[in-house]
Amino acid sequence: MGKSNQSFVMEFVLLGLSGYSELEAIYFVLVLCMYLVILLGNGVIIIVSVYDTHLHTPMYFFLSNLPFLDICYTSSSIPLFLSSFLTSKKTISFSACGVQMFLSFAMGATECVLLSMMAFDRYVAICNPLQYPIIMSKASYVSMAAGSWIGGGTNSVLQTSLAMRLPFCGDNVINHFTCEILAVLKLACANISINIISMVVANMIFLVGPVFFIFVTYVFILSTILRIPSGEGRHKAFSTCSAHLIVVIIFYGTILFMYAKPKAKDSSGADKEQVTDKIISLFYGVVTPMLNPLIYSLRNKDVKAAVKSILCQKCFSEGM
């Protein structure tokens, strides 16, 4: 069929949990509560990192970037996800889909690189502490964070522009909560080999590369910690990077589980698998950003002390 006879897509339908109406009310309440926790928890981390001068260090500078990333990432999709439960119209415009895809890609790629920069910061602090003030100067760590944002944004511009330039005709139903790029590419009525190749290359750079770098970094960190003679010294050294390690395991563990698990062969199993994939995607997109501030605040004495200090100052000022 020629392009002149095709009906080009102007908007997409997000299928979400359609067909599972009994789950929609439950997920609406759960996701709404988790989104509020995300805004509150990550907002507190940002405020504390900015206003407490004791936290104006490279580690906490990187840490303040993470909650901002999580807020942007979740805000690009959760409001639309929640509104879909309140209206029968579960559509998103072509341009809005592109914006959502861009934000999702940019935040995800930036976080991958940023986590590797945080691992490098811990490596220098533990393995080369005498040179730490020189290596991790303000110019260095600001440049590292800026490079993470620029790299993630550049990759997102490339992937989104390649996806949105494709012609979409006929089927416009995205079997997902959001404009997930693989689900969108399935609807294109054109060759998507360039898109797949570019995504493979991007995954090698922004996913596999940082994972390998973090792994090698922690090999050196652990070997250095094990050489510390006192148990108290080993515990203190490990505690400075334990929160980061937990976030890395949750972040990458969910991604690997999502893409590495075997696919169902029968149709009934495939339907169940699609629902499972959506729930895993929801966990990755909502639960992980909700856990990050809890992990850092509960595992870090400086953050807990800073939160208590700000709360006490607020209570004192209100009492006055």
XYZ file of C-alpha atoms in Angstrom:
320
model
C 0.000 0.000 0.000
C 1.362 3.429 -0.893
C 1.907 6.085 1.692
C -0.842 8.209 0.198
C -3.426 5.597 1.159
C -2.141 5.097 4.696
C -3.788 6.583 7.766
C -0.906 8.036 9.770
C -1.020 7.964 13.567
C -1.570 11.284 15.375
C -1.910 9.764 18.840
C -1.252 6.494 20.638
C -3.445 4.410 22.936
C -1.679 3.206 26.084
C -3.092 -0.217 26.882
C -1.736 -0.387 30.435
C -3.763 -2.828 32.542
C -6.808 -2.763 30.283
C -8.543 -6.096 30.639
C -7.566 -6.288 34.301
C -10.010 -3.769 35.739
C -9.901 -5.469 39.154
C -6.224 -4.480 39.432
C -6.597 -0.874 38.288
C -8.035 0.531 41.539
C -5.375 -1.231 43.596
C -2.544 -0.009 41.394
C -3.943 3.535 41.307
C -3.795 3.805 45.109
C -0.392 2.095 45.346
C 1.232 4.170 42.604
C -0.251 7.430 43.913
C 1.090 6.744 47.415
C 4.497 5.754 46.058
C 4.660 8.849 43.841
C 3.967 11.098 46.831
C 6.726 9.307 48.767
C 9.063 9.808 45.791
C 8.382 13.555 45.684
C 8.702 13.925 49.453
C 11.712 11.665 50.017
C 13.758 12.845 47.049
C 12.765 16.453 47.707
C 14.077 16.198 51.277
C 17.407 14.766 50.048
C 17.814 17.666 47.579
C 16.972 20.304 50.198
C 19.282 18.757 52.788
C 22.172 18.473 50.280
C 21.786 22.128 49.289
C 21.303 23.755 52.679
C 23.621 21.724 54.924
C 27.213 22.891 54.388
C 28.580 19.652 55.872
C 27.212 17.845 52.809
C 28.938 20.078 50.259
C 31.319 17.292 49.221
C 31.696 15.328 45.956
C 29.789 12.299 47.301
C 26.773 14.338 48.369
C 26.918 16.464 45.224
C 26.448 13.284 43.175
C 23.824 12.135 45.657
C 21.815 15.342 45.156
C 21.707 14.627 41.418
C 20.094 11.213 41.906
C 16.850 12.401 43.562
C 16.463 15.121 40.920
C 16.826 12.430 38.255
C 14.251 10.235 39.991
C 11.725 13.072 40.294
C 12.100 13.988 36.600
C 11.943 10.353 35.502
C 8.809 9.486 37.448
C 7.076 12.799 36.695
C 7.436 12.124 32.969
C 5.143 9.105 33.183
C 3.335 8.641 36.525
C 0.866 11.584 36.227
C -0.275 10.260 32.849
C -0.389 6.738 34.251
C -2.603 7.870 37.146
C -4.895 9.971 34.941
C -5.534 6.954 32.718
C -7.375 5.343 35.639
C -9.670 8.347 36.022
C -10.767 8.660 32.407
C -11.884 6.338 29.667
C -9.596 8.143 27.209
C -6.219 6.428 27.532
C -4.453 8.233 24.715
C -1.292 10.294 24.362
C -0.473 12.617 21.473
C 2.382 11.854 19.107
C 4.452 14.814 20.350
C 3.757 14.067 24.039
C 4.855 10.483 23.431
C 8.124 11.786 22.001
C 8.689 14.063 25.017
C 7.988 11.222 27.435
C 10.342 8.925 25.542
C 13.072 11.594 25.564
C 12.807 12.202 29.322
C 12.762 8.494 30.101
C 15.853 7.815 27.984
C 17.722 10.886 29.220
C 17.120 10.193 32.901
C 17.884 6.468 32.606
C 21.145 6.910 30.676
C 22.259 9.774 32.916
C 21.664 7.703 36.050
C 23.697 4.812 34.633
C 26.698 7.093 34.056
C 26.189 8.967 37.322
C 26.243 5.732 39.326
C 29.595 4.882 37.755
C 30.910 8.361 38.653
C 29.813 7.773 42.242
C 31.682 4.454 42.224
C 34.814 6.268 41.045
C 34.380 8.801 43.850
C 34.255 5.979 46.426
C 37.264 4.303 44.775
C 39.402 7.432 45.125
C 38.202 8.050 48.711
C 39.051 4.514 49.873
C 41.950 3.458 47.642
C 43.751 6.794 47.303
C 42.578 8.993 50.202
C 45.641 11.287 50.261
C 45.035 12.359 46.667
C 41.253 12.635 47.087
C 41.077 16.461 47.489
C 43.179 16.888 44.340
C 41.503 14.274 42.119
C 37.968 15.066 43.263
C 38.248 18.849 43.159
C 35.120 20.917 42.617
C 35.976 21.439 38.956
C 36.410 17.670 38.532
C 33.222 16.424 40.154
C 31.062 19.170 38.617
C 32.487 18.270 35.185
C 31.816 14.566 35.842
C 28.184 15.244 36.750
C 27.728 17.607 33.800
C 29.242 14.998 31.483
C 26.726 12.431 32.771
C 23.816 14.760 32.000
C 25.172 15.763 28.582
C 25.882 12.154 27.625
C 22.441 10.958 28.709
C 20.716 13.862 26.965
C 22.656 13.383 23.729
C 21.839 9.681 23.637
C 18.185 10.445 24.307
C 18.011 13.000 21.489
C 19.498 10.447 19.085
C 17.254 7.526 20.092
C 14.075 9.607 20.271
C 14.642 11.351 16.944
C 15.350 8.024 15.219
C 12.154 6.541 16.688
C 9.830 9.486 16.043
C 10.948 9.988 12.433
C 9.506 6.554 11.573
C 6.098 6.378 9.885
C 3.337 4.954 12.087
C 0.242 3.810 10.294
C -2.670 1.563 11.208
C -2.180 0.073 14.683
C -1.624 2.741 17.356
C -2.096 0.668 20.531
C 1.005 0.581 22.778
C 0.888 -2.463 25.037
C 2.497 -0.640 27.949
C 1.925 2.002 30.640
C 4.120 4.542 28.879
C 5.712 5.252 25.501
C 8.344 2.565 26.017
C 10.536 2.658 22.922
C 10.478 -1.059 22.084
C 6.687 -1.119 22.311
C 6.498 1.960 20.066
C 8.927 0.572 17.479
C 6.703 -2.508 17.033
C 4.022 -0.197 15.590
C 6.243 1.380 12.933
C 5.459 0.498 9.332
C 9.087 0.779 8.222
C 12.445 -0.919 8.655
C 13.678 -0.391 12.223
C 17.105 -2.045 11.851
C 18.900 1.300 12.296
C 16.959 1.876 15.516
C 17.880 -1.547 16.861
C 21.569 -1.107 15.989
C 21.700 2.334 17.597
C 20.007 0.990 20.746
C 22.483 -1.907 20.970
C 25.397 0.516 20.675
C 23.821 2.860 23.243
C 23.225 -0.040 25.657
C 26.868 -1.047 25.361
C 27.981 2.512 26.142
C 25.443 3.540 28.777
C 24.524 0.201 30.374
C 27.207 -2.446 29.914
C 30.072 0.052 30.119
C 29.041 1.566 33.474
C 28.227 -1.877 34.931
C 31.687 -3.173 33.984
C 33.340 -0.006 35.332
C 31.442 -0.275 38.639
C 32.345 -3.964 38.937
C 36.069 -3.329 38.396
C 35.975 -0.348 40.754
C 34.433 -2.396 43.560
C 36.987 -5.162 43.066
C 39.702 -2.631 43.925
C 37.595 -1.132 46.729
C 36.948 -4.502 48.379
C 40.582 -5.586 48.047
C 41.658 -2.342 49.744
C 39.078 -2.721 52.519
C 40.166 -6.310 53.230
C 43.740 -5.102 53.755
C 42.685 -2.717 56.530
C 43.984 -4.297 59.774
C 41.204 -3.302 62.199
C 37.633 -4.557 61.960
C 36.318 -1.134 62.887
C 38.298 0.430 60.052
C 36.963 -2.096 57.553
C 33.400 -1.497 58.715
C 33.787 2.285 58.494
C 35.296 2.091 54.998
C 32.613 -0.259 53.703
C 29.784 1.783 55.235
C 30.777 4.774 53.095
C 29.922 2.871 49.902
C 27.299 0.347 51.070
C 24.331 2.616 50.245
C 25.647 3.219 46.733
C 26.218 -0.501 46.242
C 22.638 -1.311 47.321
C 21.216 1.261 44.871
C 23.375 -0.159 42.070
C 22.201 -3.718 42.772
C 18.518 -2.698 42.794
C 18.842 -0.456 39.725
C 20.750 -2.879 37.496
C 19.251 -6.028 39.004
C 15.760 -5.024 37.931
C 16.951 -4.180 34.402
C 18.794 -7.479 34.006
C 15.837 -9.457 35.364
C 13.506 -7.666 32.963
C 15.547 -8.373 29.831
C 17.376 -11.604 30.698
C 14.463 -13.773 31.821
C 13.239 -16.447 29.357
C 10.259 -15.672 27.151
C 7.047 -17.740 27.189
C 6.373 -19.870 24.092
C 2.617 -20.517 24.387
C 0.054 -17.750 23.867
C -1.492 -18.018 27.338
C 1.939 -17.836 28.899
C 2.787 -14.876 26.683
C -0.254 -12.953 27.980
C 0.753 -13.604 31.580
C 4.322 -12.647 30.704
C 3.188 -9.313 29.272
C 1.394 -8.489 32.534
C 4.492 -9.574 34.478
C 6.704 -7.386 32.286
C 4.455 -4.403 32.955
C 4.583 -4.976 36.712
C 8.393 -5.325 36.604
C 8.571 -2.133 34.553
C 6.393 -0.446 37.161
C 8.735 -1.654 39.901
C 11.721 -0.301 37.972
C 10.026 3.033 37.272
C 8.346 3.680 40.641
C 9.633 1.470 43.445
C 13.342 2.025 42.749
C 13.106 5.869 42.859
C 11.057 5.512 46.053
C 13.667 3.298 47.723
C 16.696 5.433 46.825
C 16.143 8.240 49.373
C 15.185 5.694 52.047
C 18.406 3.758 51.450
C 20.614 6.837 51.553
C 18.908 8.375 54.578
C 18.804 5.165 56.612
C 22.325 4.050 55.721
C 24.039 7.423 56.077
C 24.666 9.117 59.422
C 25.483 12.483 57.826
C 22.191 12.632 55.937
C 20.202 11.597 59.021
C 22.001 14.205 61.109
C 21.366 16.887 58.492
C 17.647 16.034 58.300
C 17.340 16.170 62.093
C 19.213 19.488 62.172
C 16.922 21.097 59.594
C 13.811 19.766 61.333
C 15.031 21.049 64.701
C 15.772 24.473 63.209
C 12.286 24.595 61.711
C 10.646 23.566 64.990
C 12.713 26.168 66.870
C 11.786 28.948 64.449
C 8.104 28.024 64.635
C 8.327 27.966 68.435
C 9.813 31.454 68.415
